[in-house]
XYZ file of C-alpha atoms in Angstrom:
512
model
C -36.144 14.356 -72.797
C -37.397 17.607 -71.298
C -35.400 21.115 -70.707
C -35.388 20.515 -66.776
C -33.566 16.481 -67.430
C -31.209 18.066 -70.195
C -30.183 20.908 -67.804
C -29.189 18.664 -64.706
C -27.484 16.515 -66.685
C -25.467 19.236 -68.259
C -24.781 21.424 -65.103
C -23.672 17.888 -63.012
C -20.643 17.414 -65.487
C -20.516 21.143 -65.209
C -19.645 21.204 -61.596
C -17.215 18.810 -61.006
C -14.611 20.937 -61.949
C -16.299 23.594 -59.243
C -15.546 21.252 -56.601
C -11.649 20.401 -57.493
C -11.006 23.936 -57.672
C -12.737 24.828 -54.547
C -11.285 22.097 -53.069
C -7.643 23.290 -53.852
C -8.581 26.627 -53.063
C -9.206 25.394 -49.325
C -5.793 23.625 -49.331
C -3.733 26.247 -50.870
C -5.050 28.459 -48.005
C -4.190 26.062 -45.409
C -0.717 25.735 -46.649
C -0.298 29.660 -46.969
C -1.651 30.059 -43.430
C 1.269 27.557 -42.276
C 3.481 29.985 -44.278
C 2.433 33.097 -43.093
C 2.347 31.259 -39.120
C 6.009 30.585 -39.556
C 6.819 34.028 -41.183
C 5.035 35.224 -38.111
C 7.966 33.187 -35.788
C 10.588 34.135 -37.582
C 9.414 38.069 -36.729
C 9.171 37.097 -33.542
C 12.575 35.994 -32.891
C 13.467 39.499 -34.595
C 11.481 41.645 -31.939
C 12.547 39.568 -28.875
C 16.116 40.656 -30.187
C 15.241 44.054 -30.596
C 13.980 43.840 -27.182
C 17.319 42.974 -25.960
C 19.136 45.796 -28.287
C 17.162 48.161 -26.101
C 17.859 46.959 -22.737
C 21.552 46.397 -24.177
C 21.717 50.672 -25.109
C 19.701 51.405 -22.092
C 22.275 49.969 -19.934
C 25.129 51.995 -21.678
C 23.153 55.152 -21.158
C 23.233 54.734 -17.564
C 27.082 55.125 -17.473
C 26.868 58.327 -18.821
C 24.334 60.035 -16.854
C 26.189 58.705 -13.563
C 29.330 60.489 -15.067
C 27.362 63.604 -15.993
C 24.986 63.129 -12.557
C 21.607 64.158 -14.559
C 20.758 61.090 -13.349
C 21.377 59.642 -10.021
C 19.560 56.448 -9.982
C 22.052 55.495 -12.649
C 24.305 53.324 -11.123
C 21.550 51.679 -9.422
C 19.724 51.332 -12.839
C 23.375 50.113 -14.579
C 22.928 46.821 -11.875
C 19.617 46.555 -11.857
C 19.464 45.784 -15.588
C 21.644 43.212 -16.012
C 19.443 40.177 -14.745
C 17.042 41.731 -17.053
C 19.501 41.039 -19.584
C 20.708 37.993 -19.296
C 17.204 36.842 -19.092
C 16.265 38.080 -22.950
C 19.700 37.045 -24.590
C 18.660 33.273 -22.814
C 15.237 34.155 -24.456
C 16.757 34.943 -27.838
C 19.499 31.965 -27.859
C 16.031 29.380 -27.936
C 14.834 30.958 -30.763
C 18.404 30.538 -32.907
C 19.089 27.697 -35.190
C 22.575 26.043 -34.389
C 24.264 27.317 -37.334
C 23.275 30.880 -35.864
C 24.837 30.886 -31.865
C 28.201 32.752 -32.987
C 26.300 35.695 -33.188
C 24.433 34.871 -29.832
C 28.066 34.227 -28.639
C 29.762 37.703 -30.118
C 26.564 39.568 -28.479
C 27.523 37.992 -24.760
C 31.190 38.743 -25.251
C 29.961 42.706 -25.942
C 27.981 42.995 -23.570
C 30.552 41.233 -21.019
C 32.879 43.637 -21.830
C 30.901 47.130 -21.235
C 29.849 46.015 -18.059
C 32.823 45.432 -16.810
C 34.142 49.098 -18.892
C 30.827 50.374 -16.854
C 31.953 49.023 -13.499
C 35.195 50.518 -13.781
C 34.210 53.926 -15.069
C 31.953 54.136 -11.890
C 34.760 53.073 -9.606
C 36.918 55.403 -11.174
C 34.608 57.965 -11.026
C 33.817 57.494 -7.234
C 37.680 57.512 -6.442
C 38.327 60.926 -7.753
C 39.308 60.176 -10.914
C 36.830 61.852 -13.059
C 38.990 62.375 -16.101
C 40.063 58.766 -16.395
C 36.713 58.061 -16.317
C 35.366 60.088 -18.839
C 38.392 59.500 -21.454
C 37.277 55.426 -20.420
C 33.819 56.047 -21.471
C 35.137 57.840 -24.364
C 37.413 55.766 -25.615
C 36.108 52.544 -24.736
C 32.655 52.731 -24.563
C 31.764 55.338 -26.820
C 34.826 55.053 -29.544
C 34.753 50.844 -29.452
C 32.164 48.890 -27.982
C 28.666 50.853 -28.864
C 29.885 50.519 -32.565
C 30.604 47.188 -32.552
C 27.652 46.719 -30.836
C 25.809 48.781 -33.607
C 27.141 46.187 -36.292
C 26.898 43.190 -34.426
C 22.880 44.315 -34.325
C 22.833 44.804 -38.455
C 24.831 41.314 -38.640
C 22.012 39.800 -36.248
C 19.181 41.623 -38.347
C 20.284 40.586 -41.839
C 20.510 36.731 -40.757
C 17.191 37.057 -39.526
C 16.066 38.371 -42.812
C 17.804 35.899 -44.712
C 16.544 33.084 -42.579
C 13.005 33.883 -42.702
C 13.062 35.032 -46.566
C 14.684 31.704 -47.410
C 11.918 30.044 -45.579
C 9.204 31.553 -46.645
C 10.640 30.885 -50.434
C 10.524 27.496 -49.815
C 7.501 27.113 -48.428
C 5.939 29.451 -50.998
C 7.736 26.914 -53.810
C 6.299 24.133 -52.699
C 2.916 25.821 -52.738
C 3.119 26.787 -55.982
C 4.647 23.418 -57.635
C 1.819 21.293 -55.655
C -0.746 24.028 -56.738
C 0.511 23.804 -60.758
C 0.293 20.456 -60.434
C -3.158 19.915 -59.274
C -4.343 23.138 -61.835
C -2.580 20.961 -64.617
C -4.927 18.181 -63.618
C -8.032 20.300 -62.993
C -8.000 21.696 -66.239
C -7.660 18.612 -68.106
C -10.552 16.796 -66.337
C -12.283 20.007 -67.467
C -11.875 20.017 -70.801
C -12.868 16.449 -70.961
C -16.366 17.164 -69.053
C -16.502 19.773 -71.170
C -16.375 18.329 -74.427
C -18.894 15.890 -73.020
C -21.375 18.425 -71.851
C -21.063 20.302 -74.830
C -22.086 17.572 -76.654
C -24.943 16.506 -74.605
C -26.244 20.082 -74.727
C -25.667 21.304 -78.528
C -27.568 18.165 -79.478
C -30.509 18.778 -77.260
C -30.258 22.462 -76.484
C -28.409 24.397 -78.562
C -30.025 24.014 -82.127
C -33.742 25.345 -80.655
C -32.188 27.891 -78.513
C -30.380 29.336 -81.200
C -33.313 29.412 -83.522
C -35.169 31.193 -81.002
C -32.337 33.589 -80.163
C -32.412 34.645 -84.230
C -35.788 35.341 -84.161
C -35.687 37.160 -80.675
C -32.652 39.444 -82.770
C -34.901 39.846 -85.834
C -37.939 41.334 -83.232
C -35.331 43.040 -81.262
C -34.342 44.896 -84.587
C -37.812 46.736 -84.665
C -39.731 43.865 -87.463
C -42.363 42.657 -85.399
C -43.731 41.028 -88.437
C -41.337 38.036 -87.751
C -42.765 34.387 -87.052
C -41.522 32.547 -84.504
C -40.415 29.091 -86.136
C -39.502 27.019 -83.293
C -41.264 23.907 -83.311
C -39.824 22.177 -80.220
C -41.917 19.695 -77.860
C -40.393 20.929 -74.993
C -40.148 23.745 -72.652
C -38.388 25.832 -75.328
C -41.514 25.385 -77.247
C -43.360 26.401 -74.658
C -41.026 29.718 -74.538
C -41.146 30.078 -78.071
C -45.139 30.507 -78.118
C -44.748 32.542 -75.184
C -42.729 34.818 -77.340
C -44.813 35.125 -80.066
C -47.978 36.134 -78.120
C -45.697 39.168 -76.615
C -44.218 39.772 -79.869
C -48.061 40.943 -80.736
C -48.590 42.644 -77.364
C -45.630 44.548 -78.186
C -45.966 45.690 -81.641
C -49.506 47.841 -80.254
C -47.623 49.071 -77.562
C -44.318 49.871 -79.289
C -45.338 53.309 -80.042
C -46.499 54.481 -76.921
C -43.528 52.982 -75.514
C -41.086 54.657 -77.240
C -42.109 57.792 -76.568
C -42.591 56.617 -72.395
C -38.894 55.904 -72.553
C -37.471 59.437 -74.267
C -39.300 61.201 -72.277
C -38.007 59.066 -68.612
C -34.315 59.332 -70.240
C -34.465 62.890 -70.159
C -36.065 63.429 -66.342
C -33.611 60.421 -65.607
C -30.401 62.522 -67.039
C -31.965 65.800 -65.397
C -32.373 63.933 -62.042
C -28.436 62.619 -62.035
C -26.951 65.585 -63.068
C -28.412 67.782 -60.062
C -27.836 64.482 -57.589
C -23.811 64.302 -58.503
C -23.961 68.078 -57.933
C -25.575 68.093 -54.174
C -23.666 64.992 -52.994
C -20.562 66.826 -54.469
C -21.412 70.221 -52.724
C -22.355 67.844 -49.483
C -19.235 65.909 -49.699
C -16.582 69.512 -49.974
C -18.904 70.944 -47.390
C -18.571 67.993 -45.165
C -14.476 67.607 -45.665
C -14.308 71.487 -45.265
C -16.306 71.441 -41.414
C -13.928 68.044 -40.658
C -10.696 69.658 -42.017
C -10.883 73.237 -39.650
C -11.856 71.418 -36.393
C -8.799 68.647 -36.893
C -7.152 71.504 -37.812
C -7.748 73.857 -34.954
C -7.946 70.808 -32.534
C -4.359 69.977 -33.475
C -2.415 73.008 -34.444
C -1.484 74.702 -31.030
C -1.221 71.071 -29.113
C 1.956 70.887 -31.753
C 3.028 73.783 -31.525
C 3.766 72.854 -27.406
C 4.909 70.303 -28.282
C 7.438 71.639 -30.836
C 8.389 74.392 -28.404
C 9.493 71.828 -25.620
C 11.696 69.614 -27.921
C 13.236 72.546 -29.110
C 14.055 73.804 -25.258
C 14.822 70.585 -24.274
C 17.414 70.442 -27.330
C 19.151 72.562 -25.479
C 19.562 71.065 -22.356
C 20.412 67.810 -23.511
C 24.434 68.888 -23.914
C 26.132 66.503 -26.281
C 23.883 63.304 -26.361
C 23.582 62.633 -29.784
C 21.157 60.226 -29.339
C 18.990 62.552 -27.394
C 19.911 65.370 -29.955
C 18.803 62.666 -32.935
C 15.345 61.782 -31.418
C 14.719 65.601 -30.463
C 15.290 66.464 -33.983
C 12.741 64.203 -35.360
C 10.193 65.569 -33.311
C 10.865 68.870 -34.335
C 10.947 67.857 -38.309
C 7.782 65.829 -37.540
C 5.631 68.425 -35.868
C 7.224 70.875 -38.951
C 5.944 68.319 -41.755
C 2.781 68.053 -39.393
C 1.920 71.996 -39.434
C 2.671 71.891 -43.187
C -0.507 69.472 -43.657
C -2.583 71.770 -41.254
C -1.858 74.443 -43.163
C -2.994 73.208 -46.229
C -6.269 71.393 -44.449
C -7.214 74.934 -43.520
C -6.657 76.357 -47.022
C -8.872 73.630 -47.929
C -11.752 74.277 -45.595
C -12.127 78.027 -45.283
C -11.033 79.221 -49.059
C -10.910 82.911 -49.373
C -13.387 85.715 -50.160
C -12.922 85.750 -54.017
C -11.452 89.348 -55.299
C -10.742 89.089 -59.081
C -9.200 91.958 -60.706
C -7.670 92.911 -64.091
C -4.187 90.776 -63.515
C -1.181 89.751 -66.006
C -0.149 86.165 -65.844
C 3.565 87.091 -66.754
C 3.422 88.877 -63.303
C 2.012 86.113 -61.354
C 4.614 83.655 -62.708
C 7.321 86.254 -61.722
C 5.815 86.939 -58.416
C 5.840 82.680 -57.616
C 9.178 81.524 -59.091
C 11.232 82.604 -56.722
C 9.884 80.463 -54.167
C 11.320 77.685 -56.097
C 14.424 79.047 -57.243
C 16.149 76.814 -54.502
C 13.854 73.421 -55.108
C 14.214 73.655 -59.247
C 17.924 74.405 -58.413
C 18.622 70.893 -55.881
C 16.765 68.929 -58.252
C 18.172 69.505 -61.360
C 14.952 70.214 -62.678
C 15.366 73.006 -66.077
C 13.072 75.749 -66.164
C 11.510 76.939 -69.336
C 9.068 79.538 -69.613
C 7.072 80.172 -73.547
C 4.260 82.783 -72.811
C 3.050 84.815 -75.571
C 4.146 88.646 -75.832
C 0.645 89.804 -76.333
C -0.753 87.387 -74.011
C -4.350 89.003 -72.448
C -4.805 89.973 -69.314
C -6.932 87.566 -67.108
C -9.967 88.621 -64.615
C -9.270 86.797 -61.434
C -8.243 87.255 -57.763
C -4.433 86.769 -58.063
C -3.469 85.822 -54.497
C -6.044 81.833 -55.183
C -4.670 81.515 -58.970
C -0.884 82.084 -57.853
C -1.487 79.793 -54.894
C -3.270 77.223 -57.689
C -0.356 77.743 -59.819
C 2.126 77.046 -56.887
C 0.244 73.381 -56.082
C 0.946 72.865 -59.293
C 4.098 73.490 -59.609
C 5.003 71.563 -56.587
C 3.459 68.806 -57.931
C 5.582 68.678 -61.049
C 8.663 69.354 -58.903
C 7.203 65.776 -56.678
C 7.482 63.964 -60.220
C 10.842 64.884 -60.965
C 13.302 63.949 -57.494
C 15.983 62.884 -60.193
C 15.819 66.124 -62.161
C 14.296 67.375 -65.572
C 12.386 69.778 -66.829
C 9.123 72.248 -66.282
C 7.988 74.059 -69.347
C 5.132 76.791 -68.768
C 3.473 78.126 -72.000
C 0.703 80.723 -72.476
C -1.444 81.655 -74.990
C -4.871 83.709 -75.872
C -7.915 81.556 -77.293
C -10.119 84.622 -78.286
C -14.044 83.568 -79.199
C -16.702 86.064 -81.096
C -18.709 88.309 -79.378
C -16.933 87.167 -75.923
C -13.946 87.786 -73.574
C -12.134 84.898 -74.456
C -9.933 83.047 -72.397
C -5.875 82.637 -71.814
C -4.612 78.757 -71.350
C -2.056 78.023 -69.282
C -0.396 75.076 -69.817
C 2.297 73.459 -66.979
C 3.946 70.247 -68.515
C 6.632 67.945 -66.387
C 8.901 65.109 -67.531
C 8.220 63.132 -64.476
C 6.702 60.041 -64.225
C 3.300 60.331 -65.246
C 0.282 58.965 -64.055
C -1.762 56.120 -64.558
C -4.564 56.383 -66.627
C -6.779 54.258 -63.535
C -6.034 56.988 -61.007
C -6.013 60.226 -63.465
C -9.667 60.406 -62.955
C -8.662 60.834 -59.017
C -6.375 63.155 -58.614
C -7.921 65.996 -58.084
C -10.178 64.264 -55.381
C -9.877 65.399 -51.879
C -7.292 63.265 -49.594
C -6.037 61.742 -52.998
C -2.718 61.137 -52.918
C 0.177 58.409 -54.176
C 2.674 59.667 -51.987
C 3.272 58.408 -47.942
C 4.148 61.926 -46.906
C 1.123 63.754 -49.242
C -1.764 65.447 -48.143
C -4.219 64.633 -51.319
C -5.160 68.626 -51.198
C -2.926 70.284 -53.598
C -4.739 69.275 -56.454
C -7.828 69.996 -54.996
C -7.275 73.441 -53.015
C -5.854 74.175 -57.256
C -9.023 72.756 -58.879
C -11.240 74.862 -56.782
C -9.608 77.861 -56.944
C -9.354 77.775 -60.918
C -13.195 77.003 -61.235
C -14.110 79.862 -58.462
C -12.075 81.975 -60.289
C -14.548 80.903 -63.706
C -12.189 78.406 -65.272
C -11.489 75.461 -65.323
C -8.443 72.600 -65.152
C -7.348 69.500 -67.193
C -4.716 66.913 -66.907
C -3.544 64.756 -69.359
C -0.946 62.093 -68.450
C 1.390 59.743 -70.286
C 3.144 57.185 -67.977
C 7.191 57.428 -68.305
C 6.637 60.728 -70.090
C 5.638 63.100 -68.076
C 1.848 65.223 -67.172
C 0.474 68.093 -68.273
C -1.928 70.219 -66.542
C -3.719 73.111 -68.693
C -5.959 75.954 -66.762
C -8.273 77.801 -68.980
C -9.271 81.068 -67.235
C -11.069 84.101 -68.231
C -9.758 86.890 -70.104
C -10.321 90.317 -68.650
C -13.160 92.107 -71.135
C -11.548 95.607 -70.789
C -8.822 94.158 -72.627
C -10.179 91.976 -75.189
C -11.579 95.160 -75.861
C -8.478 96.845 -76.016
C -6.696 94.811 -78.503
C -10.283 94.111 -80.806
């Protein structure tokens, strides 16, 4: 029988399993489309509901700015909203299970009652009597039926959870049973085809093939010497001739190979090295240019915008919601300018100014900053620098901003306390400068050794409210500054970073 006949037969047993598993791949991803359809329902039963919650909070609202006459379309507004309402709690009722319309029920029966508490504050306040209808929105409105309103809503939201997780359990059960099932019964019809094939193909394949593949090792191993014995009638035959006449071609050539491919390594090495270096310098120039104009573009728009929620604040009187949502803005454009700020220490780093400087001084000169952050953490400071520790040739103002990254870092790690340990030491070399190591080490939750490579990447972060610079902006300031940084990880146990820099050669000289 020849190769092509032997193959065929093989590779049709072969792909029977193929099709069984690609055919329950196609129906497990109907089934978790049906899943992820009704998920999708159950959501949107939650936002018509939150729909409603708004209208239901707008409405209150108007109540008060009648009684404090910021607004005067209030009272109209109060009115106009309640067909509006009524219309989205019938929406939200078809959506509800039977089991489920006491809460629909208890939602009507709260909102019933502050309209009517709304119509009378409104009459009361038209007749004159303003105080009775302020102590009725207080107590009533404000002190009764907006908090029961406000648990009634976490009531409402946690059934929907629960009826939508329990759902989508079952559904996902029933995937997964049916799916075992038909696995269980794929992998036995496999093992059976493939006991057959296997036999099919060691009898007619593999005993040739394997001779070949020893003598292709024993060439491959330098002896070109070796005969080919394969014998075979059949396209491995055929192969095995083929073989043999390169086997030849290649012991003349061998030589003149060999040296061909040292000498290509090396340009290839050469050429690779100065590529990663211009798409690196290409890449930090690029991010740099991007980073100042979204920085610029962004910075003063924010600040107007921080500036008018925090005049507005004031005008506002004592709505705490208005107060709440003011506040955010205020903390958002904050934790906003933060991220600009470091974008632009990214993109336009400093003239470098190194100097004669003692690291003792520079840790001095930073810890106070975190005096209050070490302190609301928990987080125990120790400090182990050498007494003669040399002084280090750099521009102090980028290694005590690298140092501070750092540092925040390690305080990041630890939000449930621990401790920071900074040691120090001299690593003198003969005939040079030498070099001091700094070495910052955390208890914090390490990093994982798949994203330790990363870290100090641009935009690299694992936290939602990170920038991915601090690592970076530190990583280029210790190499302009002629050192350079490591970080070495253990997950549970805590990360180390170590920054070698130079030590200042008037005095290495001083203490030779």
């Amino acid at each position: 029988m020849r190769f092509q006949r032997k193959l065929l037969l093989g590779f049709s047993l072969m792909v029977v399993p193929v099709l069984l598993i690609s055919a329950q791949a196609i129906w497990n991803n109907r089934e978790e489309r049906g899943a992820l359809r009704a998920l999708g329902e159950s959501m949107a039963r939650t936002r018509k509901y939150a729909d409603l919650e708004t209208i239901l909070f707008r409405q209150s609202r108007q109540v008060w700015g009648f009684l404090t006459g910021i607004d005067h379309e209030a009272q109209t507004e109060f009115h106009r909203l309640e067909p509006e309402i009524h219309e989205r709690l019938r929406q939200w009722k078809l959506t509800l299970t039977p089991d489920e319309m006491d809460l629909a029920t208890d939602v009507e029966q709260l909102h019933a009652q502050m309209f009517d508490i709304g119509k009378h504050i409104i009459v009361l306040y038209q007749s004159g009597q303003r105080k009775a209808a302020l102590a009725l929105a207080n107590t009533e409105l404000k002190g009764r039926l907006l908090p029961a309103l406000s648990a009634k809503n976490k009531e409402v939201y946690g059934a929907a959870r629960a009826h939508s997780l329990q759902r989508a359990y079952a559904r996902l059960e029933a995937i997964l049973q049916t799916e075992q099932r038909l696995l269980s019964l794929v992998i036995l019809l496999a093992s059976v085809l493939g006991v057959t094939a296997s036999i099919l193909i060691s009898r007619g394949l593999a005993r040739p093939i394997h001779q070949l593949k020893a003598a292709m090792e024993v060439v491959g191993a330098g002896h070109l010497d070796h005969e080919v014995a394969v014998r075979s009638k059949d396209e491995i035959g055929e192969l095995a001739q083929a073989f043999a006449g390169m086997t030849e071609n290649l012991k003349r050539s061998h030589e003149s190979m060999a040296w061909l491919n040292r000498e290509l390594e090396a340009k290839i090495k050469k050429l690779e090295e100065t590529q990663a270096q211009l798409i690196q310098s290409e890449k930090l120039a690029s991010i740099g240019e991007m980073s100042a104009a979204v920085a610029h573009g962004l910075r003063n728009p924010l600040a107007s915008l921080r500036a008018a929620a925090q005049v507005t604040l004031h005008h506002v009187g004592e709505e705490p919601v208005a107060q709440a949502h003011l506040k955010m803005v205020i903390a958002e454009v904050d934790r906003l300018d933060r991220r600009i700020t470091h974008l632009l220490s990214f993109s336009r780093p400093g003239p470098l100014r190194p100097l004669p400087e003692q690291l003792p001084r520079l840790i001095d000169d930073l810890l106070p900053a975190f005096a209050g952050p070490l302190r609301d953490r928990g987080v125990r400071l120790e400090i182990d620098l050498e007494s003669d520790l040399p002084d280090v040739y750099v521009d102090p103002i980028q290694v005590e901003q690298a140092l501070g990254e750092i540092l925040s870092n390690a305080l990041d790690a630890m939000p449930n306390g621990g401790s920071v340990t900074i040691r120090g030491h001299g690593e003198p070399e003969k005939g040079k400068s030498g070099s001091v190591v700094l070495e910052i080490a955390d208890t914090g939750d390490g990093i994982a050794a798949p994203l330790l490579p990363s870290v100090c990447d641009p935009f690299f972060t694992t936290r939602a409210d990170g920038t991915g610079l601090g690592l970076a902006i530190a990583k280029r300031y210790v190499t302009q500054n002629g050192g350079h940084l490591d970080i070495a990880s253990t997950p549970g146990s805590g990360t180390t970073v170590r920054i070698t820099l130079p030590a200042s050669a008037s005095d290495q000289d001083r203490t030779a």
